[in-house]
Amino acid sequence: MSDERKLSYGQAFNEAVSQMMEADPDVFCAGEDIGAFGGVFGTFLGLQAKFGEHRVVDTPISEQAIVGLGVGASVTGLRPIVDLMFMDFICVALDQIVNQAAKLKYMFGGEASLPMTITTAGGGGLSAAAQHSQSLEALLCHIPGLKVVMPSNPYDMKGLMISCIKDNNPTVMIKHKRLLGMSAVVPTEAYEIPLGKGNILRPGTDVTIVAYARMANEALIAAAELAKEGIECEIIDPRTLQPLDTDLIVDSAKKTNRVVVVHEAVRFGGLGGEIASQIQELAFDYLDAPVTRIGAPFSPVPFSPALEQHYIPDAKTILAGVREIMQRNVIRG
Amino acid sequence: MEISTTKQFDLHRRMVRIRLFEEAAGRLAEANRLPGFLHLYVGEEAVASGVCGALNDDDHITSTHRGHGHLVAKGGDFNRMMAELMGKATGYCKGKGGSMHISDTSLGMLGANGIVGAGSPIAVGAAFANRYRGRGQVAVAFFGDGSTNIGAFHEAANMACALHLPIVFACENNEYGEFTPRHKTMAITDIVDRAAGYGMPGVIVDGMDVIAVHEAAVEAVERARQGGGPSLIEAKTYRYYNHHGIQNLGLKYRPDEEVAAWKQRDPIFTFEDRMIENGVATREKVDEIWAELRQDIETAIQFADDSPYPTPDQIMVDVYTKSSTSDTTVGTKS
Ligand SMILES: Cc1ncc(C[n+]2csc(CCOP(=O)(O)OP(=O)(O)O)c2C)c(N)n1
Ligand SMILES: [Mg+2]
């Protein structure tokens, strides 16, 4: 019976944190409104009641000091989880993330470790406009020293969050706001999904779709539709973006000979460019068509739903991208 | 300070406009007719009105996520505001900004802001430019109590004082940042204590009393205009509704009695009583004002309803400014 138990994506995050706090007294959480209120997205609900104010700390609105708290506490032996309410706010704390957290170990000649997790919520689709909707993962993936995780479903959320907490490096767990309510079976016991290991979300033979977070789910919808047309998509969800499971992606590319990479972030300078490069370097001779990149246009996220619905890629955009790459192959025959 | 009858009506009108706009926006949001986040200014009307009532049209203000009140107080147009909240093409930001980024640069309103604390450094820049041009304009930074915990506020306050700029820091201390009470996030009770650390004068005023706010603002604005440098005003005030929207999210983060006690001191109703008591206004006159402005709101809702949504081809428009008519470097469609 207990295998059947379902949790939402948000609850899976909460359970991972709760179980790790039970297991390790060095784990604590700090962030804005996460204590008494349980976080604006409810992902920290009940944790302060369970573990007390000294382990689930309501902080001032001070993103730089929140991440700094994690840096200082981790380098002196604790295992902090520090929360930045919206991913857009990493910009306020970028020095602590990029110049401090990511680099101390290296700059100290290895004589430091920072087992800290930064948690945040990214992505659009809520008409939250340009400062509360961004997907800035490429920025973080560009920084040596950080690990970056973006789960697409509740099962992965729990396993990846536990791995982030247990990892001895600064990790960034990016929750997608539109997935918080997604529900699925999640084991009750604590389990880990290794960082850097991708997942074949759907096996297929004709074309590979590399997609993560909410876009992985959109790719599944598109794949179901394409299957009716006789196109079998293989969907690779890298789950961890840094380090990236290049082997899994490249192996799939070699098998299907066609790849579409999808993300919600703006296309230019997005992770899709990196993934496409890796594929052309490692599987050039196998490709029947150039790698297709699907992403948002090069503009800030617009507020109006009338614009945002066309701005963020979805199953329809992916369908069109796949149909096009298949057709191109036929023409090139 | 003698506040003229005209000025009293002016301040009253600003407050009523804010109240009506915000109540209407709240009702629309409850009916699911407004997309996105909505941070209402109801309860705090005296602050924006008292301060903006001390400004000239060409003075600048920066605002916060709770920004409608600031724009209304600076003379914002209901139609364009309501259209923006609905995400329509006729809105102040053509549907691209929404509630949290509402702005009117022609009124010197440099934007509501989604990033807590971000407005204050921008006000410093506006104050710098104002002094640089030498036209005697001042800048006002509106900000919440919670935002004084972020680095941007402190850097702005220090720089403004170091450069002796014509600026007023206007704090709306409503005792909460989102759902967390102020006392949990700072070890001082009065935000004004921070002013001394930067070398500027600071005063506490009753933020439910528009005259008190206005008098303090006139003094601070004049000081700035005369080259006397920055000052800080801390207005003790309260937001009636939730941090976001109207409904309580089910979790009690503040006692009902506290909300009720603040409502007893409503900035608009207490001021009306005073105006009537002092023979400045009559009940009939006050009712007339409400009725007239209510009509404006109805017109604005109708205008917004009738307005078209922006079309998808607008997504790539206004990312960059063209540097010349032949400029083709305004972005990539990649
Ligand atoms: C940098 C940043 N951190 C956090 C938030 C989320 N947030 C929005 S409003 C708010 C509370 C602000 O409190 P205060 O400054 O007192 O203004 P009030 O809402 O009370 O008017 C928070 C934490 C944000 N928008 N920006
Ligand atoms: Mg506040």
XYZ file of C-alpha atoms and ligand atoms in Angstrom:
694
model
C 0.000 0.000 0.000
C 2.674 2.452 1.007
C 4.294 2.145 -2.448
C 1.108 3.649 -3.826
C 1.415 6.801 -1.799
C 1.388 9.952 -3.886
C 3.070 13.229 -3.102
C 3.127 16.518 -4.915
C 6.395 17.896 -6.242
C 6.343 20.447 -3.428
C 5.623 17.802 -0.798
C 8.386 15.589 -2.163
C 10.791 18.465 -1.620
C 9.443 18.941 1.895
C 9.787 15.263 2.750
C 13.374 15.159 1.503
C 14.284 18.112 3.700
C 12.425 16.676 6.670
C 14.073 13.262 6.429
C 17.538 14.735 6.059
C 16.951 17.012 9.038
C 15.914 13.981 11.069
C 18.955 12.045 9.946
C 21.542 14.766 10.406
C 21.439 17.384 13.175
C 23.844 19.560 11.161
C 21.188 20.207 8.534
C 19.261 23.443 8.985
C 17.171 25.705 6.760
C 17.121 29.469 6.452
C 15.131 31.757 4.197
C 12.407 34.373 3.909
C 8.997 33.365 5.265
C 9.935 29.654 5.413
C 9.385 29.240 9.162
C 6.013 30.107 10.618
C 4.532 30.554 7.157
C 6.113 27.523 5.512
C 7.424 29.377 2.476
C 5.403 31.330 -0.082
C 4.985 28.158 -2.102
C 4.326 26.028 0.970
C 7.389 23.886 0.351
C 8.686 24.315 3.924
C 5.292 23.774 5.587
C 5.432 22.215 9.027
C 9.217 22.065 9.234
C 9.597 24.797 11.823
C 6.886 23.242 13.992
C 8.739 19.955 13.761
C 12.354 21.065 14.141
C 12.107 24.372 15.955
C 13.090 27.934 15.203
C 16.794 27.270 15.598
C 16.770 24.803 12.697
C 14.211 26.468 10.434
C 15.097 30.120 10.467
C 13.023 33.029 9.169
C 15.547 35.475 7.800
C 15.353 39.159 6.964
C 14.946 40.067 3.294
C 18.686 39.822 2.741
C 19.534 37.454 -0.104
C 23.225 38.193 -0.006
C 23.399 37.462 3.708
C 21.192 34.386 3.326
C 23.612 32.779 0.886
C 26.531 34.103 2.932
C 25.018 32.406 5.960
C 25.121 29.172 4.023
C 28.698 29.747 2.910
C 29.970 30.573 6.377
C 28.004 27.871 8.146
C 28.966 25.172 5.657
C 32.638 26.033 5.601
C 32.619 25.733 9.393
C 30.940 22.356 9.429
C 27.167 22.613 9.164
C 25.034 21.452 6.243
C 22.790 24.441 5.393
C 19.788 24.632 3.130
C 19.321 28.274 2.204
C 16.271 29.376 0.286
C 15.899 32.211 -2.204
C 12.176 32.654 -2.736
C 12.368 33.257 -6.489
C 15.201 32.314 -8.802
C 15.329 35.895 -10.047
C 16.657 36.872 -6.617
C 19.897 34.933 -7.135
C 20.975 38.119 -8.886
C 20.872 39.936 -5.559
C 23.136 37.255 -4.039
C 25.360 36.571 -7.013
C 28.620 37.531 -5.324
C 28.105 35.026 -2.526
C 27.051 32.341 -5.007
C 29.575 32.915 -7.779
C 32.632 34.444 -6.107
C 32.342 32.831 -2.693
C 30.388 29.563 -2.532
C 31.617 28.248 -5.869
C 35.267 29.154 -5.394
C 36.362 28.916 -1.765
C 37.404 25.288 -1.927
C 39.538 25.779 -4.996
C 41.063 29.046 -3.860
C 41.916 27.508 -0.490
C 43.862 24.738 -2.200
C 41.185 22.239 -1.322
C 41.248 23.058 2.388
C 37.529 23.715 2.647
C 34.282 22.104 1.729
C 30.874 23.689 1.384
C 28.086 21.130 1.807
C 25.349 23.683 1.227
C 22.183 23.615 -0.837
C 20.611 26.723 -2.304
C 16.954 26.134 -3.053
C 14.881 28.379 -5.239
C 11.860 28.497 -7.538
C 12.217 29.220 -11.234
C 10.200 29.341 -14.396
C 7.276 31.246 -15.814
C 3.647 30.647 -16.644
C 2.119 32.541 -13.741
C 1.965 36.053 -15.247
C 4.547 36.983 -12.667
C 6.363 39.227 -15.173
C 10.010 39.846 -15.897
C 11.485 39.755 -12.376
C 9.641 36.685 -11.040
C 9.574 34.276 -13.983
C 13.095 33.778 -15.205
C 14.995 30.595 -15.963
C 18.572 31.559 -15.182
C 20.094 28.090 -14.943
C 22.627 28.670 -17.717
C 24.162 31.437 -15.643
C 24.762 29.018 -12.770
C 25.890 26.127 -14.962
C 28.640 28.383 -16.284
C 30.259 28.599 -12.853
C 32.839 25.934 -11.977
C 32.257 24.776 -8.421
C 28.457 24.733 -8.498
C 26.112 21.826 -9.125
C 22.704 22.605 -10.586
C 19.591 20.450 -10.409
C 16.147 20.941 -12.009
C 13.739 18.052 -11.377
C 10.761 17.402 -13.647
C 8.587 15.295 -11.326
C 7.954 14.437 -7.639
C 9.993 11.224 -7.638
C 13.085 12.925 -8.996
C 12.516 15.882 -6.698
C 12.806 13.810 -3.561
C 15.791 11.768 -4.674
C 17.665 14.728 -6.086
C 16.983 16.943 -3.093
C 18.366 14.296 -0.767
C 21.442 14.009 -2.956
C 21.867 17.774 -2.955
C 21.762 17.893 0.836
C 24.209 14.989 1.155
C 26.548 16.384 -1.464
C 29.655 18.071 -0.091
C 29.520 20.907 -2.610
C 27.361 23.958 -3.152
C 24.338 22.726 -5.062
C 21.429 24.688 -6.437
C 18.022 23.007 -6.413
C 15.663 24.791 -8.792
C 12.010 23.961 -8.240
C 9.737 24.791 -11.135
C 6.822 26.870 -9.888
C 4.358 25.333 -12.316
C 5.238 21.800 -11.192
C 4.672 22.332 -7.462
C 1.229 20.734 -7.575
C 2.218 17.809 -9.824
C 1.424 14.562 -8.035
C 3.009 11.105 -8.382
C 3.956 8.032 -6.413
C 6.952 8.749 -4.183
C 8.540 6.120 -1.927
C 8.291 6.863 1.774
C 11.860 5.928 2.589
C 14.772 8.235 1.896
C 16.510 7.522 -1.426
C 19.083 9.219 -3.570
C 19.229 9.941 -7.261
C 22.872 10.502 -8.066
C 23.729 14.008 -9.234
C 24.942 14.011 -12.813
C 22.807 11.050 -13.863
C 20.144 11.714 -16.466
C 17.053 9.683 -17.082
C 15.409 8.220 -20.159
C 11.877 9.464 -19.521
C 10.557 7.740 -22.610
C 12.456 5.360 -24.856
C 12.186 5.911 -28.603
C 13.979 5.338 -31.867
C 13.346 8.220 -34.242
C 14.355 11.415 -32.525
C 15.837 12.444 -29.179
C 14.267 15.246 -27.192
C 16.480 16.600 -24.416
C 14.282 18.483 -21.966
C 14.248 19.238 -18.255
C 11.937 20.596 -15.557
C 8.546 21.616 -16.921
C 9.675 21.166 -20.523
C 10.269 17.450 -19.931
C 6.555 17.132 -19.217
C 5.664 19.156 -22.289
C 7.937 16.852 -24.296
C 6.013 13.827 -22.980
C 2.752 15.353 -24.203
C 4.301 16.066 -27.600
C 5.753 12.553 -27.804
C 2.368 10.955 -27.174
C 0.941 12.984 -30.037
C 3.867 12.205 -32.343
C 3.570 8.501 -31.624
C 0.163 8.637 -33.306
C 1.955 9.880 -36.421
C 4.439 7.043 -36.157
C 7.289 9.139 -34.759
C 8.856 7.552 -31.672
C 10.591 10.140 -29.511
C 13.210 9.290 -26.934
C 13.034 11.820 -24.119
C 16.160 12.425 -22.112
C 15.756 14.373 -18.897
C 19.256 15.279 -17.691
C 17.784 16.200 -14.266
C 21.143 17.561 -13.207
C 22.409 20.288 -15.523
C 25.809 20.650 -13.901
C 27.419 18.136 -14.077
C 25.617 17.168 -17.274
C 25.088 13.528 -18.256
C 26.642 14.002 -21.670
C 27.090 10.249 -22.213
C 23.397 9.559 -21.944
C 22.547 12.358 -24.370
C 25.238 11.428 -26.866
C 24.344 7.721 -26.799
C 20.743 8.602 -27.552
C 21.803 10.951 -30.350
C 23.871 8.173 -31.897
C 20.833 5.917 -31.795
C 18.184 8.277 -33.161
C 20.441 10.526 -35.284
C 18.264 13.546 -34.587
C 18.092 15.744 -31.527
C 15.801 18.516 -30.330
C 16.873 20.358 -27.168
C 14.180 22.250 -25.271
C 14.287 24.711 -22.422
C 12.173 27.490 -21.034
C 15.116 29.861 -20.765
C 15.857 32.238 -23.636
C 17.390 30.344 -26.502
C 20.430 32.571 -27.042
C 23.169 31.577 -24.637
C 20.960 28.957 -23.038
C 21.981 25.466 -22.025
C 20.685 24.185 -25.358
C 23.716 25.713 -27.049
C 26.061 23.766 -24.792
C 24.162 20.519 -25.278
C 24.081 20.973 -29.055
C 27.834 21.617 -29.053
C 28.564 18.522 -27.031
C 26.483 16.463 -29.450
C 28.183 17.823 -32.557
C 31.613 17.284 -31.020
C 30.907 13.723 -29.925
C 28.344 12.442 -32.427
C 28.742 14.598 -35.554
C 28.946 11.635 -37.917
C 25.734 10.199 -36.592
C 23.558 13.238 -37.119
C 20.993 13.359 -39.915
C 20.139 16.981 -39.213
C 21.503 19.905 -37.226
C 20.479 19.851 -33.574
C 17.315 21.895 -33.076
C 17.191 24.270 -30.124
C 13.843 25.344 -28.723
C 13.748 28.110 -26.139
C 12.126 31.414 -25.339
C 12.636 34.446 -27.578
C 15.366 36.909 -26.639
C 13.228 39.207 -24.544
C 12.373 39.529 -20.871
C 9.357 37.456 -19.779
C 6.244 39.499 -20.631
C 3.490 39.958 -18.058
C 0.314 39.656 -20.100
C -0.941 36.099 -20.473
C -1.668 37.050 -24.080
C 2.101 37.379 -24.613
C 3.463 34.899 -22.090
C 1.520 32.007 -23.584
C 3.379 32.552 -26.841
C 6.665 33.229 -25.103
C 7.160 29.996 -23.189
C 7.715 26.883 -25.296
C 5.153 24.119 -24.858
C 4.075 20.786 -26.321
C 2.927 22.539 -29.483
C 6.281 24.217 -30.024
C 8.015 20.909 -29.445
C 5.678 19.122 -31.856
C 6.497 21.664 -34.531
C 10.222 21.375 -33.831
C 10.185 17.602 -34.073
C 8.068 17.558 -37.240
C 10.467 19.977 -38.831
C 13.595 18.023 -37.966
C 11.993 14.825 -39.246
C 10.998 16.470 -42.495
C 14.414 17.979 -43.025
C 15.839 14.503 -42.884
C 13.433 13.263 -45.530
C 14.356 16.110 -47.869
C 18.057 15.512 -47.344
C 17.254 11.792 -47.833
C 2.400 74.590 9.195
C -0.809 75.956 7.667
C -2.259 73.541 5.125
C -4.618 75.372 2.784
C -8.140 74.170 2.124
C -7.206 73.477 -1.479
C -4.270 71.370 -0.358
C -6.421 69.459 2.093
C -8.871 68.590 -0.660
C -5.961 67.695 -2.891
C -4.529 65.271 -0.327
C -7.964 63.821 0.330
C -8.590 63.301 -3.354
C -5.288 61.468 -3.796
C -6.174 59.130 -0.943
C -9.683 58.399 -2.170
C -8.370 57.731 -5.674
C -5.931 55.197 -4.272
C -8.559 53.537 -2.090
C -11.034 53.209 -4.942
C -8.474 51.947 -7.406
C -7.156 49.360 -4.989
C -10.563 48.159 -3.844
C -11.604 47.767 -7.472
C -8.406 45.905 -8.306
C -8.973 43.629 -5.322
C -12.505 42.812 -6.428
C -11.328 42.068 -9.964
C -8.549 39.839 -8.659
C -11.005 37.921 -6.515
C -13.122 37.373 -9.590
C -10.011 36.001 -11.322
C -9.989 38.853 -13.760
C -6.436 40.039 -13.053
C -3.470 37.858 -13.923
C -0.341 37.676 -11.773
C 0.450 39.076 -8.346
C -1.398 41.961 -6.736
C -0.038 43.889 -3.736
C -2.631 46.349 -2.490
C -1.911 49.692 -0.842
C -5.188 49.956 1.084
C -4.562 51.380 4.555
C -1.358 53.153 3.554
C -2.939 55.890 1.402
C -1.806 58.748 3.630
C 1.845 57.992 3.000
C 1.943 58.181 -0.797
C -0.586 61.023 -0.809
C 1.108 63.093 1.875
C 4.504 62.740 0.238
C 3.480 63.117 -3.410
C 1.349 66.086 -2.394
C 4.630 67.793 -1.485
C 6.197 67.136 -4.889
C 6.152 68.930 -8.205
C 5.107 67.118 -11.334
C 8.691 66.891 -12.545
C 10.065 65.421 -9.312
C 10.863 61.722 -9.378
C 9.760 58.799 -7.262
C 10.770 55.169 -7.124
C 8.349 52.614 -5.832
C 7.987 49.057 -4.631
C 6.056 45.879 -5.379
C 3.162 47.689 -3.612
C 3.268 50.427 -6.207
C -0.216 51.369 -7.428
C -0.680 53.872 -4.608
C 2.509 55.697 -5.517
C 1.498 56.031 -9.152
C -2.035 57.159 -8.314
C -0.655 59.705 -5.843
C 1.715 61.048 -8.507
C -1.274 61.570 -10.809
C -1.537 58.207 -12.544
C -4.277 57.665 -15.092
C -6.881 55.097 -13.968
C -7.616 53.875 -17.481
C -4.043 53.030 -18.327
C -3.445 51.581 -14.877
C -6.440 49.289 -14.982
C -5.609 48.204 -18.520
C -2.083 47.339 -17.400
C -3.325 45.248 -14.511
C -5.440 43.299 -16.989
C -2.469 42.834 -19.320
C -3.969 44.915 -22.116
C -2.137 46.690 -24.944
C -3.480 50.079 -23.831
C -1.937 49.757 -20.365
C 0.884 51.886 -19.034
C 3.433 49.182 -19.945
C 1.526 47.827 -22.964
C 0.797 44.704 -20.954
C 4.451 43.847 -20.490
C 4.893 44.926 -16.889
C 1.653 44.454 -14.992
C 0.974 45.456 -11.413
C 4.526 44.934 -10.198
C 6.170 47.101 -12.861
C 3.582 49.790 -13.372
C 5.234 53.088 -14.217
C 4.799 56.462 -15.854
C 8.130 58.089 -16.595
C 6.335 61.217 -17.840
C 5.018 61.683 -14.292
C 8.465 60.973 -12.862
C 7.245 57.612 -11.558
C 10.188 55.325 -12.229
C 8.368 52.098 -11.701
C 6.955 49.750 -9.176
C 9.573 47.092 -8.578
C 9.583 43.340 -8.192
C 12.906 43.318 -6.414
C 12.705 44.429 -2.804
C 15.112 47.298 -2.153
C 15.894 47.928 -5.806
C 14.086 51.257 -5.999
C 16.296 53.130 -3.549
C 19.537 53.038 -5.583
C 17.555 54.121 -8.634
C 16.199 57.105 -6.724
C 19.803 57.982 -5.863
C 20.583 58.023 -9.575
C 17.574 60.209 -10.317
C 18.594 62.585 -7.510
C 22.107 62.729 -8.914
C 20.816 63.531 -12.390
C 18.471 66.157 -10.975
C 21.264 67.981 -9.216
C 23.546 67.511 -12.243
C 21.014 69.256 -14.480
C 20.407 71.894 -11.833
C 16.667 72.261 -12.372
C 15.852 71.916 -8.710
C 14.020 68.606 -8.941
C 14.142 66.115 -6.094
C 13.733 62.353 -5.917
C 11.803 60.304 -3.400
C 12.451 56.635 -2.712
C 9.416 54.839 -1.291
C 10.300 51.588 0.445
C 8.971 49.138 3.013
C 10.333 48.342 6.458
C 11.431 44.921 5.208
C 13.469 46.405 2.398
C 15.764 48.146 4.863
C 17.261 44.729 5.551
C 18.722 44.456 2.094
C 22.114 45.727 1.039
C 20.756 47.898 -1.759
C 18.973 50.148 0.736
C 22.113 50.699 2.790
C 24.311 51.379 -0.191
C 21.760 53.848 -1.519
C 21.358 55.649 1.794
C 25.086 55.936 2.286
C 25.813 57.105 -1.223
C 23.010 59.657 -1.136
C 24.454 61.115 2.063
C 28.064 60.918 0.916
C 27.146 62.801 -2.259
C 24.716 65.072 -0.380
C 21.975 64.464 -2.947
C 18.490 65.977 -3.178
C 16.564 62.905 -2.078
C 13.985 61.839 0.482
C 13.802 58.279 1.767
C 10.151 57.579 2.571
C 9.651 54.395 4.557
C 6.278 52.697 4.818
C 6.646 50.770 8.027
C 3.651 48.447 8.074
C 5.280 46.084 10.575
C 5.428 43.102 8.207
C 7.466 41.831 5.320
C 5.160 39.356 3.595
C 4.055 37.113 6.466
C 6.911 37.694 8.868
C 6.597 40.347 11.588
C 9.218 43.043 11.531
C 10.570 42.290 15.000
C 11.768 38.888 13.787
C 13.945 40.386 11.095
C 15.577 43.368 12.801
C 16.649 44.215 16.321
C 15.439 47.803 16.232
C 11.869 49.059 16.531
C 12.115 52.210 14.489
C 13.497 52.271 10.977
C 14.397 55.906 11.571
C 17.276 54.740 13.771
C 19.070 53.777 10.602
C 19.190 57.384 9.351
C 21.788 58.541 11.869
C 24.184 55.840 10.715
C 24.381 57.544 7.349
C 24.356 61.103 8.607
C 20.887 62.209 7.610
C 18.034 63.556 9.697
C 15.096 61.253 10.229
C 11.597 61.640 11.628
C 8.821 59.285 12.630
C 5.333 60.295 11.563
C 1.895 58.808 12.019
C 1.388 57.201 8.637
C -2.377 57.174 9.152
C -2.417 60.969 9.373
C -2.029 62.532 5.953
C -1.348 65.981 7.391
C 1.468 64.704 9.574
C 3.000 62.888 6.625
C 2.568 65.899 4.398
C 4.189 68.308 6.841
C 7.201 66.060 7.269
C 7.428 65.603 3.514
C 7.275 69.332 2.797
C 10.147 69.893 5.206
C 12.274 67.064 3.805
C 11.549 67.962 0.178
C 12.398 71.609 0.780
C 15.619 70.612 2.521
C 16.544 68.507 -0.497
C 15.584 71.236 -2.956
C 17.607 73.850 -1.100
C 20.732 71.693 -1.162
C 20.379 70.450 2.417
C 20.825 66.815 1.446
C 18.896 63.624 2.133
C 16.423 62.876 4.890
C 14.436 59.893 6.002
C 10.765 59.815 6.934
C 9.393 56.753 8.671
C 5.624 56.556 8.397
C 4.032 54.051 10.769
C 1.247 52.507 8.772
C -0.570 49.268 8.019
C -1.800 47.273 5.069
C -5.363 46.102 5.512
C -5.193 43.184 3.124
C -2.866 40.298 2.758
C 0.648 40.757 1.441
C -0.642 39.576 -1.908
C -4.267 39.827 -3.004
C -7.125 40.188 -0.587
C -7.817 36.813 0.995
C -5.977 35.516 3.961
C -4.247 32.371 2.808
C -5.680 30.464 5.754
C -2.649 30.948 7.941
C -2.880 33.499 10.703
C 0.229 35.591 10.771
C -1.349 38.598 12.451
C -4.216 38.860 14.947
C -7.641 40.059 13.770
C -7.712 42.554 16.647
C -4.542 44.159 15.327
C -6.083 44.630 11.889
C -9.277 46.003 13.438
C -7.367 48.453 15.627
C -5.531 49.917 12.644
C -8.751 50.176 10.650
C -10.178 52.279 13.486
C -7.561 54.849 12.541
C -8.350 54.758 8.836
C -6.379 57.531 7.116
C -9.237 58.627 4.878
C -12.206 58.479 7.245
C -10.387 60.125 10.135
C -9.227 62.901 7.828
C -12.740 63.435 6.491
C -14.067 63.700 10.034
C -11.418 66.271 10.767
C -12.141 68.278 7.638
C -15.825 68.330 8.472
C -15.196 69.159 12.115
C -12.928 72.039 11.117
C -15.500 73.335 8.673
C -13.215 72.683 5.700
C -15.619 70.201 4.142
C -19.177 68.997 4.457
C -20.411 65.412 4.382
C -22.206 66.187 1.118
C -19.041 67.512 -0.481
C -17.122 64.449 0.620
C -19.814 62.127 -0.733
C -19.729 64.013 -4.022
C -15.998 63.426 -4.330
C -16.377 59.710 -3.747
C -19.207 59.485 -6.248
C -17.241 61.337 -8.900
C -14.136 59.219 -8.448
C -16.184 56.016 -8.341
C -17.420 56.940 -11.764
C -13.819 57.314 -12.937
C -13.087 53.801 -11.733
C -16.096 52.365 -13.533
C -14.939 54.136 -16.675
C -11.456 52.707 -16.226
C -12.708 49.144 -15.815
C -14.833 49.561 -18.918
C -11.873 51.012 -20.818
C -9.658 48.111 -19.756
C -12.322 45.547 -20.571
C -12.825 47.019 -24.030
C -9.105 47.217 -24.756
C -7.355 44.600 -26.871
C -4.637 42.289 -25.617
C -1.187 42.817 -27.077
C -0.479 40.632 -30.084
C 2.360 38.069 -30.061
C 4.428 40.172 -32.495
C 4.903 42.611 -29.605
C 7.037 40.140 -27.628
C 10.271 41.235 -29.303
C 9.388 44.934 -29.335
C 11.082 47.299 -26.866
C 13.812 44.958 -25.680
C 16.311 47.565 -26.864
C 16.220 51.210 -27.831
C 17.216 52.032 -31.366
C 20.316 54.219 -31.401
C 19.564 55.664 -34.831
C 16.967 55.101 -37.516
C 19.346 52.749 -39.322
C 20.253 50.851 -36.167
C 19.824 47.129 -36.800
C 21.458 45.932 -33.606
C 18.255 45.870 -31.611
C 18.404 42.220 -30.735
C 18.381 38.766 -32.127
C 15.414 36.582 -32.913
C 17.529 33.514 -32.201
C 15.091 40.743 -3.390
C 13.735 40.261 -3.046
N 13.582 39.389 -2.024
C 12.362 38.930 -1.709
C 11.262 39.329 -2.388
C 9.891 38.789 -2.053
N 9.108 39.823 -1.386
C 8.284 40.620 -2.069
S 7.587 41.776 -1.104
C 8.389 41.211 0.257
C 8.165 41.866 1.560
C 8.583 43.287 1.536
O 8.361 43.851 2.786
P 8.399 45.404 2.970
O 9.615 45.975 2.353
O 8.178 45.675 4.404
O 7.164 45.920 2.089
P 5.605 45.642 2.302
O 5.244 44.445 1.494
O 5.358 45.438 3.740
O 4.931 46.850 1.757
C 9.199 40.123 -0.060
C 10.010 39.374 0.896
C 11.466 40.218 -3.470
N 10.443 40.626 -4.236
N 12.696 40.677 -3.757
Mg 6.428 45.999 5.407
